[in-house]
Amino acid sequence: MASVAELKEKHAAATASVNSLRERLRQRRQMLLDTDVERYSRTQGRTPVSFNPTDLVCCRTLQGHSGKVYSLDWTPEKNWIVSASQDGRLIVWNALTSQKTHAIKLHCPWVMTCAFAPNGQSVACGGLDSACSIFNLNSQADRDGNIPVSRILTGHKGYVSSCQYVPDQETRLITSSGDQTCVLWDVTTGQRISIFGGEFPSGHTADVLSLSINSSISNMFVSGSCDATVRLWDIRIASRAVRTYHGHEGDINSVKFFPDGQRFGTGSDDGTCRLFDVRTGHQLQVYSREPDRNDNELPTVTSIAFSISGRLLFAGYSNGDCYVWDTLLAEVVLNLGNLQNSHEGRISCLGLSSDGSALCTGSWDKNLKIWAFSGHRKIV
Amino acid sequence: MQAGGGGDAGDTRGRHRIQAELKKLEQEARFLEEELEELDKTDKVSAALQELMVTAESKADPLLPVTTGPACQSWDRWFEGPQDLRRCKC
């Protein structure tokens, strides 16, 4: 048996080898970066999207939470939204009428994330209790008007930071966690089907904060972590990540697939959003804001979402800004944070309606707002 | 046994930990070598960008001032009927 000293020597050699390989990879990748999205679009004669001041307006304010809003999700079919708040409640809204249809008081008030099931009949939430709770919206409410929890998914060893149902599958849900893993669950039985990361190599090495499931190939998902990487996973193969994407220099707070499923966007504590190519692993674009003279620190990106074509990238920042980036020209074409009726606090979550006609923003000011296009739309 | 206990036990724990880390590093090195090989056959960034541009410009987008069709009437449902000031009655 090798002595501890020999093992330490081998360990040092292996570390050096891994570092050298990483550096070679970085250099090789750098050589393939012959352009970026912005430069390419400009050479193709593209100009930035131009908004009039009243084109994108706040058309609804959803009031009802008594604490910061942390998370929101739309139903795939209807105009319903579920929101999760510091007040320890989930609220289900009819976004069209601004009315609340359900208010669910949680056993553990420290909720961080929520999601609608694809059929719109159930909602899921998770947080500091390290569990994911499922509520059937058709369940009979008790005497106090509370809907009983229908299933609790337990097994994570850290907080549940994000949850999302697999598209078109009411029984499958994926969670990300502070325990450095993601888990695929069978909601019906409450069983863990697969664990992504953890003991396996190529898993995240710090808390996982966000995930996004590919809507075109629903067996692929990406996860963003405090280890500053994004990892691509195949739901059928939990033993290793398909690919790791480097580039960010801080925690990755938000990750979202581009509408075509071939790329994904990220938002980070390093103050940037980035666009990555899934297949090649290339970083296609960095969306960096200009340094603000009034800011001592660069605002962090809290949440991102793409418009339905992918041409617009919405990004919420810790200072209350909500930039609308032209994805192709890498230019900020609007700041929803400066518009009339905007939020009075940090925008913590963002989401597009399934037909792409409305953006919902949730904020630390306790409100959610619906934004839609009210200008003259030119169809070409 | 408490951490930092008997010499042999401490030694064993150290050995197991280092062995596990070593295994992980060796696996990571294999993955990185695979990625490096793959990268030799990978196109430059520019090759992927034409497709990206076509994708972003070919789908009708209700939030854009200029977009391809077809337009859908329901896009403007947010500005029809009673709005904003309706309060929740529940």
Tab-separated table of C-alpha atoms in Angstrom, chain A residues 22-371:
chain	number	residue	atom	x	y	z
A	22	ARG	CA	-7.272	23.471	-18.071
A	23	GLU	CA	-4.808	26.080	-19.303
A	24	ARG	CA	-4.365	24.266	-22.626
A	25	LEU	CA	-8.139	24.122	-23.003
A	26	ARG	CA	-8.462	27.820	-22.259
A	27	GLN	CA	-5.795	28.698	-24.832
A	28	ARG	CA	-7.274	26.373	-27.457
A	29	ARG	CA	-10.725	27.861	-26.912
A	30	GLN	CA	-9.303	31.388	-27.138
A	31	MET	CA	-7.939	30.550	-30.604
A	32	LEU	CA	-11.440	29.577	-31.747
A	33	LEU	CA	-12.951	32.884	-30.588
A	34	ASP	CA	-12.579	34.647	-33.952
A	35	THR	CA	-15.515	36.983	-33.256
A	36	ASP	CA	-18.538	37.452	-30.979
A	37	VAL	CA	-22.263	37.959	-31.577
A	38	GLU	CA	-22.027	41.746	-31.512
A	39	ARG	CA	-19.168	42.075	-33.994
A	40	TYR	CA	-20.691	39.471	-36.290
A	41	SER	CA	-24.122	41.184	-36.238
A	42	ARG	CA	-22.592	44.568	-37.020
A	43	THR	CA	-20.652	43.160	-39.967
A	44	GLN	CA	-23.958	41.736	-41.214
A	45	GLY	CA	-25.436	45.265	-41.151
A	46	ARG	CA	-27.740	44.786	-38.182
A	47	THR	CA	-28.800	47.768	-36.063
A	48	PRO	CA	-30.085	47.751	-32.485
A	49	VAL	CA	-33.789	47.353	-31.683
A	50	SER	CA	-35.276	50.817	-31.163
A	51	PHE	CA	-38.025	51.332	-28.581
A	52	ASN	CA	-40.203	54.422	-28.216
A	53	PRO	CA	-40.668	55.537	-24.594
A	54	THR	CA	-44.209	54.083	-24.387
A	55	ASP	CA	-43.620	50.850	-26.311
A	56	LEU	CA	-43.039	48.603	-23.315
A	57	VAL	CA	-45.292	49.591	-20.438
A	58	CYS	CA	-46.297	48.273	-17.056
A	59	CYS	CA	-49.928	47.235	-17.549
A	60	ARG	CA	-50.610	45.407	-14.273
A	61	THR	CA	-49.330	45.556	-10.710
A	62	LEU	CA	-50.052	42.431	-8.700
A	63	GLN	CA	-50.321	43.451	-5.047
A	64	GLY	CA	-50.870	41.003	-2.212
A	65	HIS	CA	-47.562	39.836	-0.775
A	66	SER	CA	-46.420	41.383	2.501
A	67	GLY	CA	-42.739	40.518	1.966
A	68	LYS	CA	-40.125	40.513	-0.771
A	69	VAL	CA	-41.003	38.507	-3.872
A	70	TYR	CA	-38.312	35.902	-4.530
A	71	SER	CA	-39.578	33.776	-7.389
A	72	LEU	CA	-42.299	33.512	-10.031
A	73	ASP	CA	-43.427	31.132	-12.740
A	74	TRP	CA	-46.087	31.238	-15.483
A	75	THR	CA	-48.389	28.383	-16.486
A	76	PRO	CA	-47.582	27.057	-19.945
A	77	GLU	CA	-51.157	27.479	-21.188
A	78	LYS	CA	-53.127	30.033	-19.205
A	79	ASN	CA	-52.394	33.531	-17.933
A	80	TRP	CA	-51.638	32.296	-14.441
A	81	ILE	CA	-48.585	33.087	-12.350
A	82	VAL	CA	-47.377	31.599	-9.083
A	83	SER	CA	-45.161	33.747	-6.869
A	84	ALA	CA	-43.164	32.952	-3.734
A	85	SER	CA	-42.386	35.538	-1.087
A	86	GLN	CA	-40.501	36.258	2.093
A	87	ASP	CA	-43.965	36.470	3.726
A	88	GLY	CA	-44.032	32.642	3.644
A	89	ARG	CA	-46.802	32.398	1.087
A	90	LEU	CA	-47.311	31.290	-2.459
A	91	ILE	CA	-49.884	33.285	-4.390
A	92	VAL	CA	-51.466	32.102	-7.620
A	93	TRP	CA	-52.587	35.002	-9.791
A	94	ASN	CA	-54.734	35.395	-12.832
A	95	ALA	CA	-52.390	37.872	-14.493
A	96	LEU	CA	-55.055	39.074	-16.906
A	97	THR	CA	-57.488	40.178	-14.182
A	98	SER	CA	-54.825	40.816	-11.477
A	99	GLN	CA	-56.896	38.611	-9.156
A	100	LYS	CA	-55.550	36.123	-6.663
A	101	THR	CA	-56.933	32.631	-7.145
A	102	HIS	CA	-54.990	30.913	-4.347
A	103	ALA	CA	-52.924	32.041	-1.365
A	104	ILE	CA	-50.983	29.178	0.179
A	105	LYS	CA	-49.449	29.549	3.629
A	106	LEU	CA	-46.256	27.482	3.835
A	107	HIS	CA	-45.165	25.356	6.799
A	108	CYS	CA	-41.626	26.597	6.258
A	109	PRO	CA	-41.815	30.297	5.434
A	110	TRP	CA	-38.234	30.455	4.116
A	111	VAL	CA	-39.190	29.858	0.515
A	112	MET	CA	-36.781	30.621	-2.343
A	113	THR	CA	-38.339	29.181	-5.476
A	114	CYS	CA	-41.651	28.132	-7.013
A	115	ALA	CA	-42.884	26.466	-10.196
A	116	PHE	CA	-46.124	25.660	-11.984
A	117	ALA	CA	-46.786	22.114	-13.191
A	118	PRO	CA	-47.217	21.843	-16.982
A	119	ASN	CA	-50.968	21.160	-16.623
A	120	GLY	CA	-51.462	24.147	-14.324
A	121	GLN	CA	-53.062	21.961	-11.624
A	122	SER	CA	-50.167	21.913	-9.132
A	123	VAL	CA	-47.449	24.200	-7.864
A	124	ALA	CA	-44.124	23.327	-6.278
A	125	CYS	CA	-41.881	25.332	-3.990
A	126	GLY	CA	-38.619	24.918	-2.100
A	127	GLY	CA	-36.331	26.794	0.236
A	128	LEU	CA	-34.342	26.633	3.431
A	129	ASP	CA	-36.202	23.510	4.651
A	130	SER	CA	-34.151	21.578	2.034
A	131	ALA	CA	-37.393	20.128	0.687
A	132	CYS	CA	-39.645	20.666	-2.278
A	133	SER	CA	-43.355	20.849	-1.422
A	134	ILE	CA	-46.103	20.121	-3.942
A	135	PHE	CA	-49.598	21.604	-3.689
A	136	ASN	CA	-52.539	20.419	-5.738
A	137	LEU	CA	-54.582	23.536	-6.503
A	138	ASN	CA	-57.767	21.451	-6.696
A	139	SER	CA	-57.347	20.189	-3.119
A	140	GLN	CA	-60.006	21.133	-0.621
A	141	ALA	CA	-58.838	24.020	1.567
A	142	ASP	CA	-59.058	23.554	5.342
A	143	ARG	CA	-61.087	25.725	7.730
A	144	ASP	CA	-58.447	28.461	7.667
A	145	GLY	CA	-58.463	28.450	3.869
A	146	ASN	CA	-55.087	26.725	3.569
A	147	ILE	CA	-54.400	24.149	0.896
A	148	PRO	CA	-52.770	21.030	2.365
A	149	VAL	CA	-49.412	19.968	0.996
A	150	SER	CA	-49.900	16.949	-1.260
A	151	ARG	CA	-46.290	15.721	-1.382
A	152	ILE	CA	-42.972	16.691	0.199
A	153	LEU	CA	-39.827	15.728	-1.708
A	154	THR	CA	-37.042	15.224	0.808
A	155	GLY	CA	-33.437	14.155	0.335
A	156	HIS	CA	-31.445	17.312	-0.370
A	157	LYS	CA	-28.837	18.132	2.272
A	158	GLY	CA	-28.971	21.865	1.630
A	159	TYR	CA	-31.497	24.554	0.704
A	160	VAL	CA	-33.547	24.127	-2.479
A	161	SER	CA	-32.631	27.087	-4.671
A	162	SER	CA	-34.637	26.327	-7.770
A	163	CYS	CA	-37.253	23.892	-9.059
A	164	GLN	CA	-38.724	23.267	-12.474
A	165	TYR	CA	-41.099	20.675	-13.904
A	166	VAL	CA	-39.914	18.748	-16.942
A	167	PRO	CA	-42.006	20.168	-19.830
A	168	ASP	CA	-45.077	18.052	-20.619
A	169	GLN	CA	-44.425	15.734	-17.672
A	170	GLU	CA	-46.525	16.414	-14.578
A	171	THR	CA	-44.709	13.662	-12.702
A	172	ARG	CA	-41.107	14.786	-13.203
A	173	LEU	CA	-39.468	17.731	-11.495
A	174	ILE	CA	-35.844	18.835	-11.155
A	175	THR	CA	-34.477	20.747	-8.168
A	176	SER	CA	-31.138	22.473	-7.586
A	177	SER	CA	-29.650	22.818	-4.135
A	178	GLY	CA	-27.088	24.309	-1.823
A	179	ASP	CA	-25.795	20.742	-1.364
A	180	GLN	CA	-24.043	21.120	-4.779
A	181	THR	CA	-26.425	18.735	-6.554
A	182	CYS	CA	-29.502	18.686	-8.743
A	183	VAL	CA	-32.117	15.970	-8.342
A	184	LEU	CA	-34.715	14.519	-10.712
A	185	TRP	CA	-37.843	13.499	-8.774
A	186	ASP	CA	-40.880	11.382	-9.417
A	187	VAL	CA	-43.516	13.674	-7.955
A	188	THR	CA	-46.118	10.898	-7.756
A	189	THR	CA	-44.056	8.595	-5.564
A	190	GLY	CA	-41.780	11.197	-3.983
A	191	GLN	CA	-38.744	9.137	-5.022
A	192	ARG	CA	-35.415	10.525	-6.180
A	193	ILE	CA	-34.840	9.160	-9.681
A	194	SER	CA	-31.347	10.604	-10.231
A	195	ILE	CA	-28.816	12.790	-8.456
A	196	PHE	CA	-26.595	15.004	-10.608
A	197	GLY	CA	-23.254	15.854	-9.018
A	198	GLY	CA	-22.322	15.292	-5.400
A	199	GLU	CA	-20.083	12.253	-5.072
A	200	PHE	CA	-19.786	11.916	-8.829
A	201	PRO	CA	-16.866	13.625	-10.527
A	202	SER	CA	-17.586	16.555	-12.859
A	203	GLY	CA	-20.356	17.785	-10.578
A	204	HIS	CA	-20.554	21.305	-9.178
A	205	THR	CA	-18.097	22.156	-6.415
A	206	ALA	CA	-20.308	24.773	-4.716
A	207	ASP	CA	-24.006	25.608	-4.183
A	208	VAL	CA	-26.215	25.239	-7.257
A	209	LEU	CA	-28.433	28.314	-7.578
A	210	SER	CA	-30.396	27.873	-10.785
A	211	LEU	CA	-31.414	25.452	-13.486
A	212	SER	CA	-33.093	25.512	-16.867
A	213	ILE	CA	-34.566	22.563	-18.762
A	214	ASN	CA	-34.245	22.554	-22.540
A	215	SER	CA	-37.759	22.954	-23.953
A	216	SER	CA	-36.859	21.384	-27.307
A	217	ILE	CA	-34.853	18.455	-25.925
A	218	SER	CA	-36.382	17.984	-22.496
A	219	ASN	CA	-33.840	15.392	-21.380
A	220	MET	CA	-31.139	18.064	-21.227
A	221	PHE	CA	-30.818	20.719	-18.553
A	222	VAL	CA	-28.212	23.223	-17.404
A	223	SER	CA	-27.357	24.270	-13.852
A	224	GLY	CA	-25.594	27.432	-12.658
A	225	SER	CA	-23.514	27.472	-9.493
A	226	CYS	CA	-21.477	29.455	-6.989
A	227	ASP	CA	-18.451	27.638	-8.473
A	228	ALA	CA	-18.852	30.141	-11.387
A	229	THR	CA	-19.593	27.380	-13.891
A	230	VAL	CA	-22.617	26.107	-15.746
A	231	ARG	CA	-22.936	22.367	-16.299
A	232	LEU	CA	-24.982	20.569	-18.914
A	233	TRP	CA	-26.682	17.350	-17.810
A	234	ASP	CA	-28.424	14.552	-19.631
A	235	ILE	CA	-31.364	13.417	-17.493
A	236	ARG	CA	-30.712	9.819	-18.598
A	237	ILE	CA	-27.037	9.871	-17.516
A	238	ALA	CA	-26.547	11.195	-14.001
A	239	SER	CA	-23.029	9.846	-13.557
A	240	ARG	CA	-21.294	12.839	-15.130
A	241	ALA	CA	-21.949	16.288	-16.543
A	242	VAL	CA	-22.001	16.351	-20.337
A	243	ARG	CA	-20.061	19.617	-20.395
A	244	THR	CA	-18.799	22.391	-18.121
A	245	TYR	CA	-18.930	26.028	-19.229
A	246	HIS	CA	-16.354	28.443	-17.827
A	247	GLY	CA	-16.120	32.203	-18.133
A	248	HIS	CA	-17.915	33.874	-15.239
A	249	GLU	CA	-15.954	35.295	-12.333
A	250	GLY	CA	-18.673	35.067	-9.691
A	251	ASP	CA	-21.715	33.076	-8.542
A	252	ILE	CA	-24.114	32.273	-11.365
A	253	ASN	CA	-27.528	33.352	-10.114
A	254	SER	CA	-29.615	32.664	-13.173
A	255	VAL	CA	-29.439	30.408	-16.204
A	256	LYS	CA	-31.983	30.180	-19.052
A	257	PHE	CA	-32.042	28.321	-22.324
A	258	PHE	CA	-32.245	30.437	-25.464
A	259	PRO	CA	-35.571	29.732	-27.239
A	260	ASP	CA	-33.953	27.413	-29.820
A	261	GLY	CA	-32.409	25.245	-27.103
A	262	GLN	CA	-29.005	25.395	-28.825
A	263	ARG	CA	-27.660	28.147	-26.571
A	264	PHE	CA	-28.224	29.427	-23.047
A	265	GLY	CA	-27.823	32.685	-21.177
A	266	THR	CA	-26.467	33.339	-17.688
A	267	GLY	CA	-26.557	36.126	-15.100
A	268	SER	CA	-23.892	36.424	-12.423
A	269	ASP	CA	-22.603	38.181	-9.333
A	270	ASP	CA	-19.743	39.381	-11.585
A	271	GLY	CA	-22.255	41.848	-13.042
A	272	THR	CA	-22.381	40.287	-16.517
A	273	CYS	CA	-24.776	38.220	-18.539
A	274	ARG	CA	-23.275	35.773	-21.025
A	275	LEU	CA	-24.430	33.679	-23.947
A	276	PHE	CA	-22.950	30.202	-24.445
A	277	ASP	CA	-23.220	27.731	-27.308
A	278	VAL	CA	-24.410	24.385	-25.907
A	279	ARG	CA	-22.709	22.088	-28.414
A	280	THR	CA	-19.306	23.715	-28.833
A	281	GLY	CA	-19.053	25.205	-25.344
A	282	HIS	CA	-18.046	28.574	-26.823
A	283	GLN	CA	-18.844	31.768	-24.954
A	284	LEU	CA	-20.572	33.713	-27.728
A	285	GLN	CA	-21.075	37.067	-25.994
A	286	VAL	CA	-20.538	38.956	-22.753
A	287	TYR	CA	-23.179	41.550	-21.829
A	288	SER	CA	-21.336	43.995	-19.531
A	289	ARG	CA	-22.839	47.181	-18.208
A	290	GLU	CA	-20.889	50.415	-18.236
A	291	PRO	CA	-19.366	51.220	-14.846
A	292	ASP	CA	-21.657	53.621	-12.991
A	293	ARG	CA	-19.914	56.493	-11.255
A	294	ASN	CA	-22.420	56.352	-8.394
A	295	ASP	CA	-21.955	52.671	-7.772
A	296	ASN	CA	-19.240	51.637	-5.405
A	297	GLU	CA	-19.760	48.067	-6.467
A	298	LEU	CA	-20.921	46.678	-9.765
A	299	PRO	CA	-24.586	45.619	-9.460
A	300	THR	CA	-25.031	41.860	-9.670
A	301	VAL	CA	-27.403	40.137	-12.078
A	302	THR	CA	-30.255	38.520	-10.151
A	303	SER	CA	-32.379	37.012	-12.897
A	304	ILE	CA	-32.598	36.751	-16.688
A	305	ALA	CA	-35.144	35.832	-19.365
A	306	PHE	CA	-35.199	35.835	-23.175
A	307	SER	CA	-38.039	37.163	-25.319
A	308	ILE	CA	-39.711	34.444	-27.366
A	309	SER	CA	-37.522	35.044	-30.440
A	310	GLY	CA	-34.397	35.449	-28.328
A	311	ARG	CA	-33.744	38.930	-29.739
A	312	LEU	CA	-34.215	40.536	-26.305
A	313	LEU	CA	-32.508	39.553	-23.082
A	314	PHE	CA	-34.146	40.887	-19.905
A	315	ALA	CA	-31.807	41.160	-16.944
A	316	GLY	CA	-32.681	42.228	-13.391
A	317	TYR	CA	-29.864	43.812	-11.341
A	318	SER	CA	-29.345	44.197	-7.614
A	319	ASN	CA	-29.636	48.015	-7.820
A	320	GLY	CA	-33.204	47.905	-9.229
A	321	ASP	CA	-32.276	48.220	-12.898
A	322	CYS	CA	-33.960	45.932	-15.374
A	323	TYR	CA	-32.036	46.130	-18.610
A	324	VAL	CA	-33.436	45.074	-21.931
A	325	TRP	CA	-30.417	43.943	-23.952
A	326	ASP	CA	-30.465	43.546	-27.701
A	327	THR	CA	-29.033	40.026	-27.749
A	328	LEU	CA	-27.455	40.429	-31.193
A	329	LEU	CA	-25.955	43.914	-30.780
A	330	ALA	CA	-25.092	43.541	-27.075
A	331	GLU	CA	-26.562	46.966	-26.418
A	332	VAL	CA	-28.954	48.083	-23.668
A	333	VAL	CA	-32.016	49.305	-25.560
A	334	LEU	CA	-34.257	50.037	-22.557
A	335	ASN	CA	-34.153	50.075	-18.761
A	336	LEU	CA	-37.498	49.040	-17.271
A	337	GLY	CA	-36.159	50.203	-13.914
A	338	ASN	CA	-36.337	53.813	-15.133
A	339	LEU	CA	-39.808	53.694	-16.635
A	340	GLN	CA	-43.012	55.027	-15.163
A	341	ASN	CA	-44.683	52.702	-12.624
A	342	SER	CA	-41.493	50.733	-12.183
A	343	HIS	CA	-40.552	48.757	-9.090
A	344	GLU	CA	-39.168	50.523	-6.045
A	345	GLY	CA	-36.752	47.769	-5.116
A	346	ARG	CA	-34.501	45.088	-6.504
A	347	ILE	CA	-36.005	42.956	-9.262
A	348	SER	CA	-35.443	39.429	-8.022
A	349	CYS	CA	-37.176	37.334	-10.659
A	350	LEU	CA	-38.349	37.544	-14.256
A	351	GLY	CA	-40.439	35.411	-16.566
A	352	LEU	CA	-42.141	35.498	-19.953
A	353	SER	CA	-45.706	34.314	-20.616
A	354	SER	CA	-45.796	31.204	-22.798
A	355	ASP	CA	-46.795	33.139	-25.939
A	356	GLY	CA	-44.110	35.756	-25.222
A	357	SER	CA	-46.590	38.655	-25.109
A	358	ALA	CA	-45.886	39.685	-21.501
A	359	LEU	CA	-42.989	39.868	-19.092
A	360	CYS	CA	-43.603	39.501	-15.365
A	361	THR	CA	-41.125	40.955	-12.880
A	362	GLY	CA	-41.072	40.255	-9.135
A	363	SER	CA	-39.388	42.605	-6.690
A	364	TRP	CA	-38.257	43.197	-3.157
A	365	ASP	CA	-40.888	46.001	-3.147
A	366	LYS	CA	-43.438	43.138	-2.540
A	367	ASN	CA	-45.103	43.553	-5.936
A	368	LEU	CA	-45.154	41.806	-9.266
A	369	LYS	CA	-45.596	43.761	-12.476
A	370	ILE	CA	-46.723	42.740	-15.942
A	371	TRP	CA	-45.072	44.460	-18.890
